[in-house]
Amino acid sequence: MIINLIEKIEKLKNEKNAIILAHYYQPLEIQELADYVGDSYYLSEIARDCKEEIIVFCGVKFMGESAKILSPNKTILMPVVDAGCPMADMANEEGIVKLKKEYPNALVVCYINSTAEVKSHCDVAVTSSSALKILNNIDKDQILFIPDKNLGGYIEEKLPDKEFILWDGYCKYHNKIQESDIFDLKLKYKDAKVLVHPECRREIRDLADYIGSTSGIINYATSSEENDFIIATEEGILHELIKKNPNKNFYIPGNRICCEDMKKTTLEDVYKTLLNMKNEITIEEDIRQKALNCLLNMHRYAGDKNEVTI
Ligand code: SF4
């Protein structure tokens, strides 16, 4: 039955010359189905550069929006229309406009986990893997950082010469990881290295042997000579970690760190989306143009030579 469905999706994909992208936090069968799996920065580059005109984006809404902002002439389809990012939804236009008035000289920075509307009010976007490099490359002393106070706080620690004003947003999954979750695992696996996503709270980051994005964590574990790792991020990353490192051991702290919105996508959703060409992402052109500037600056300041020109 599942194999049948996968075959039907593959056939449709080829007929329509479509491509399927999936984030590392998507369900395992979606990651297996996808042409490319990665973090949001990598996927935004694939969406921009791929030759296919139809992109099925298995992730949450801001990711599909980023693809549409960068590639307005491509058709971006989301298998689940209400898969959003609760952290992205913590920021709003009204609050940003107010903050910009209070800090008129500040650089306004948003994590890529933000809506198109929020991006349209920001100077530059960052990802967890590029934030430090980008903010280091920009000669501004005052930074408004939206919406993740944990990632913003992490960068603030690394750039003590800059003043950060942090939006009070957070990922409710990463934010709930407790120190005791890490200590419990450390008691059992005392040699395990602790790899932490910067969306975690400072108390958790302070326990880390390595702090980085999902791709950074995968690369670290894969190139390491160690065998045991405590992984403080969403559990979907385990699929790629185990695939790349079948002989190593990975432990997730707490009960489960499982993003409900990321796990909404089913094979049936992907099939119906492609079949009916539904759930297309659309963005008002004036918002897209402003948000595009914010994303172009991200690629520019991250040192990306393959810059978009529209
Ligand atoms: S894991 Fe957190 S930041 Fe990522 S999509 Fe889910 S709520 Fe948003």
GROMACS .gro file of C-alpha atoms in nm, residues 102-300:
model
  199
  102GLU     CA    1   1.248   5.295   1.964
  103TYR     CA    2   1.578   5.185   1.806
  104PRO     CA    3   1.593   5.374   1.474
  105ASN     CA    4   1.963   5.300   1.414
  106ALA     CA    5   1.952   4.931   1.490
  107LEU     CA    6   2.003   4.660   1.230
  108VAL     CA    7   1.679   4.462   1.219
  109VAL     CA    8   1.758   4.092   1.196
  110CYS     CA    9   1.518   3.802   1.171
  111TYR     CA   10   1.580   3.433   1.207
  112ILE     CA   11   1.471   3.260   0.885
  113ASN     CA   12   1.199   3.104   1.102
  114SER     CA   13   0.976   3.406   1.051
  115THR     CA   14   0.679   3.490   0.832
  116ALA     CA   15   0.712   3.671   0.498
  117GLU     CA   16   0.543   3.971   0.656
  118VAL     CA   17   0.800   3.986   0.938
  119LYS     CA   18   1.088   3.946   0.689
  120SER     CA   19   0.948   4.239   0.492
  121HIS     CA   20   1.025   4.463   0.792
  122CYS     CA   21   1.378   4.332   0.849
  123ASP     CA   22   1.717   4.423   0.702
  124VAL     CA   23   1.865   4.075   0.695
  125ALA     CA   24   1.763   3.718   0.772
  126VAL     CA   25   1.991   3.461   0.934
  127THR     CA   26   1.981   3.086   0.989
  128SER     CA   27   2.121   2.906   1.289
  129SER     CA   28   2.420   2.801   1.078
  130SER     CA   29   2.489   3.145   0.928
  131ALA     CA   30   2.384   3.391   1.202
  132LEU     CA   31   2.725   3.441   1.360
  133LYS     CA   32   2.906   3.488   1.028
  134ILE     CA   33   2.643   3.729   0.893
  135LEU     CA   34   2.628   3.950   1.202
  136ASN     CA   35   3.005   3.950   1.224
  137ASN     CA   36   3.017   4.071   0.863
  138ILE     CA   37   2.784   4.366   0.919
  139ASP     CA   38   2.924   4.682   1.068
  140LYS     CA   39   2.637   4.774   1.303
  141ASP     CA   40   2.661   4.794   1.682
  142GLN     CA   41   2.296   4.761   1.773
  143ILE     CA   42   2.089   4.458   1.668
  144LEU     CA   43   1.715   4.398   1.696
  145PHE     CA   44   1.688   4.019   1.685
  146ILE     CA   45   1.351   3.861   1.597
  147PRO     CA   46   1.190   3.621   1.699
  148ASP     CA   47   1.414   3.365   1.876
  149LYS     CA   48   1.558   3.498   2.202
  150ASN     CA   49   1.765   3.180   2.244
  151LEU     CA   50   1.945   3.197   1.910
  152GLY     CA   51   1.975   3.576   1.955
  153GLY     CA   52   2.118   3.523   2.304
  154TYR     CA   53   2.371   3.273   2.172
  155ILE     CA   54   2.496   3.517   1.907
  156GLU     CA   55   2.501   3.796   2.166
  157GLU     CA   56   2.740   3.589   2.379
  158LYS     CA   57   2.968   3.545   2.077
  159LEU     CA   58   2.962   3.914   1.978
  160PRO     CA   59   3.001   4.100   2.309
  161ASP     CA   60   3.083   4.430   2.139
  162LYS     CA   61   2.735   4.457   1.990
  163GLU     CA   62   2.417   4.548   2.176
  164PHE     CA   63   2.129   4.305   2.124
  165ILE     CA   64   1.760   4.376   2.177
  166LEU     CA   65   1.592   4.035   2.174
  167TRP     CA   66   1.230   3.964   2.080
  168ASP     CA   67   1.066   3.745   2.344
  169GLY     CA   68   1.006   3.444   2.115
  170TYR     CA   69   1.126   3.085   2.134
  171CYS     CA   70   1.072   2.736   1.995
  172LYS     CA   71   0.843   2.567   2.243
  173TYR     CA   72   1.009   2.230   2.177
  174HIS     CA   73   1.374   2.331   2.211
  175ASN     CA   74   1.289   2.567   2.496
  176LYS     CA   75   1.144   2.290   2.712
  177ILE     CA   76   1.464   2.082   2.727
  178GLN     CA   77   1.578   2.076   3.091
  179GLU     CA   78   1.926   2.054   3.242
  180SER     CA   79   1.807   1.742   3.428
  181ASP     CA   80   1.728   1.576   3.092
  182ILE     CA   81   2.093   1.615   2.992
  183PHE     CA   82   2.227   1.514   3.337
  184ASP     CA   83   2.014   1.196   3.336
  185LEU     CA   84   2.162   1.088   3.004
  186LYS     CA   85   2.512   1.188   3.111
  187LEU     CA   86   2.478   0.959   3.414
  188LYS     CA   87   2.403   0.667   3.184
  189TYR     CA   88   2.642   0.755   2.904
  190LYS     CA   89   2.921   0.947   3.072
  191ASP     CA   90   3.146   0.969   2.766
  192ALA     CA   91   2.870   1.092   2.536
  193LYS     CA   92   2.927   1.427   2.367
  194VAL     CA   93   2.646   1.678   2.409
  195LEU     CA   94   2.542   1.840   2.078
  196VAL     CA   95   2.299   2.130   2.117
  197HIS     CA   96   2.091   2.339   1.877
  198PRO     CA   97   2.115   2.714   1.952
  199GLU     CA   98   1.734   2.733   1.983
  200CYS     CA   99   1.788   2.571   2.326
  201ARG     CA  100   1.807   2.783   2.643
  202ARG     CA  101   2.143   2.912   2.767
  203GLU     CA  102   2.148   2.663   3.057
  204ILE     CA  103   2.141   2.382   2.801
  205ARG     CA  104   2.390   2.548   2.570
  206ASP     CA  105   2.628   2.579   2.865
  207LEU     CA  106   2.632   2.198   2.892
  208ALA     CA  107   2.723   2.151   2.526
  209ASP     CA  108   3.040   2.012   2.373
  210TYR     CA  109   2.920   2.152   2.043
  211ILE     CA  110   2.651   2.407   1.949
  212GLY     CA  111   2.524   2.420   1.592
  213SER     CA  112   2.245   2.393   1.338
  214THR     CA  113   2.094   2.059   1.239
  215SER     CA  114   2.347   2.030   0.956
  216GLY     CA  115   2.626   2.131   1.193
  217ILE     CA  116   2.522   1.863   1.443
  218ILE     CA  117   2.508   1.596   1.170
  219ASN     CA  118   2.851   1.697   1.037
  220TYR     CA  119   3.002   1.708   1.385
  221ALA     CA  120   2.875   1.362   1.482
  222THR     CA  121   2.972   1.214   1.145
  223SER     CA  122   3.330   1.340   1.149
  224SER     CA  123   3.382   1.271   1.520
  225GLU     CA  124   3.578   0.969   1.642
  226GLU     CA  125   3.342   0.942   1.941
  227ASN     CA  126   3.060   0.688   1.941
  228ASP     CA  127   2.798   0.826   2.181
  229PHE     CA  128   2.608   1.153   2.143
  230ILE     CA  129   2.333   1.330   2.336
  231ILE     CA  130   2.137   1.528   2.078
  232ALA     CA  131   1.948   1.835   2.200
  233THR     CA  132   1.721   1.912   1.906
  234GLU     CA  133   1.409   1.781   1.734
  235GLU     CA  134   1.407   1.402   1.705
  236GLY     CA  135   1.360   1.395   1.324
  237ILE     CA  136   1.735   1.457   1.295
  238LEU     CA  137   1.795   1.101   1.420
  239HIS     CA  138   1.703   0.958   1.081
  240GLU     CA  139   1.993   1.129   0.901
  241LEU     CA  140   2.231   1.079   1.195
  242ILE     CA  141   2.170   0.702   1.204
  243LYS     CA  142   2.177   0.675   0.826
  244LYS     CA  143   2.519   0.841   0.814
  245ASN     CA  144   2.647   0.674   1.131
  246PRO     CA  145   2.493   0.328   1.168
  247ASN     CA  146   2.749   0.220   1.429
  248LYS     CA  147   2.718   0.521   1.658
  249ASN     CA  148   2.465   0.581   1.937
  250PHE     CA  149   2.237   0.884   1.968
  251TYR     CA  150   2.024   0.979   2.268
  252ILE     CA  151   1.751   1.246   2.274
  253PRO     CA  152   1.695   1.415   2.613
  254GLY     CA  153   1.357   1.413   2.788
  255ASN     CA  154   1.057   1.218   2.673
  256ARG     CA  155   1.037   1.338   2.315
  257ILE     CA  156   1.129   1.656   2.131
  258CYS     CA  157   0.883   1.631   1.851
  259CYS     CA  158   0.750   1.929   1.655
  260GLU     CA  159   0.381   1.865   1.592
  261ASP     CA  160   0.363   2.089   1.286
  262MET     CA  161   0.665   1.924   1.122
  263LYS     CA  162   0.510   1.583   1.174
  264LYS     CA  163   0.178   1.668   1.008
  265THR     CA  164   0.295   1.577   0.655
  266THR     CA  165   0.185   1.235   0.525
  267LEU     CA  166   0.255   1.053   0.198
  268GLU     CA  167  -0.114   1.087   0.118
  269ASP     CA  168  -0.084   1.468   0.159
  270VAL     CA  169   0.213   1.479  -0.080
  271TYR     CA  170   0.026   1.268  -0.334
  272LYS     CA  171  -0.294   1.475  -0.323
  273THR     CA  172  -0.098   1.801  -0.334
  274LEU     CA  173   0.082   1.699  -0.651
  275LEU     CA  174  -0.224   1.539  -0.808
  276ASN     CA  175  -0.448   1.841  -0.753
  277MET     CA  176  -0.171   2.106  -0.757
  278LYS     CA  177  -0.318   2.250  -0.439
  279ASN     CA  178  -0.195   2.456  -0.142
  280GLU     CA  179   0.017   2.688  -0.354
  281ILE     CA  180   0.206   2.955  -0.161
  282THR     CA  181   0.121   3.307  -0.268
  283ILE     CA  182   0.265   3.631  -0.129
  284GLU     CA  183   0.160   3.988  -0.205
  285GLU     CA  184   0.419   4.135  -0.439
  286ASP     CA  185   0.512   4.438  -0.225
  287ILE     CA  186   0.567   4.214   0.079
  288ARG     CA  187   0.765   3.967  -0.134
  289GLN     CA  188   0.992   4.241  -0.271
  290LYS     CA  189   1.078   4.370   0.077
  291ALA     CA  190   1.121   4.019   0.218
  292LEU     CA  191   1.340   3.934  -0.083
  293ASN     CA  192   1.581   4.210   0.011
  294CYS     CA  193   1.608   4.059   0.359
  295LEU     CA  194   1.684   3.711   0.217
  296LEU     CA  195   1.925   3.844  -0.048
  297ASN     CA  196   2.117   4.016   0.228
  298MET     CA  197   2.135   3.682   0.409
  299HIS     CA  198   2.295   3.515   0.108
  300ARG     CA  199   2.516   3.820   0.046
   0.00000   0.00000   0.00000
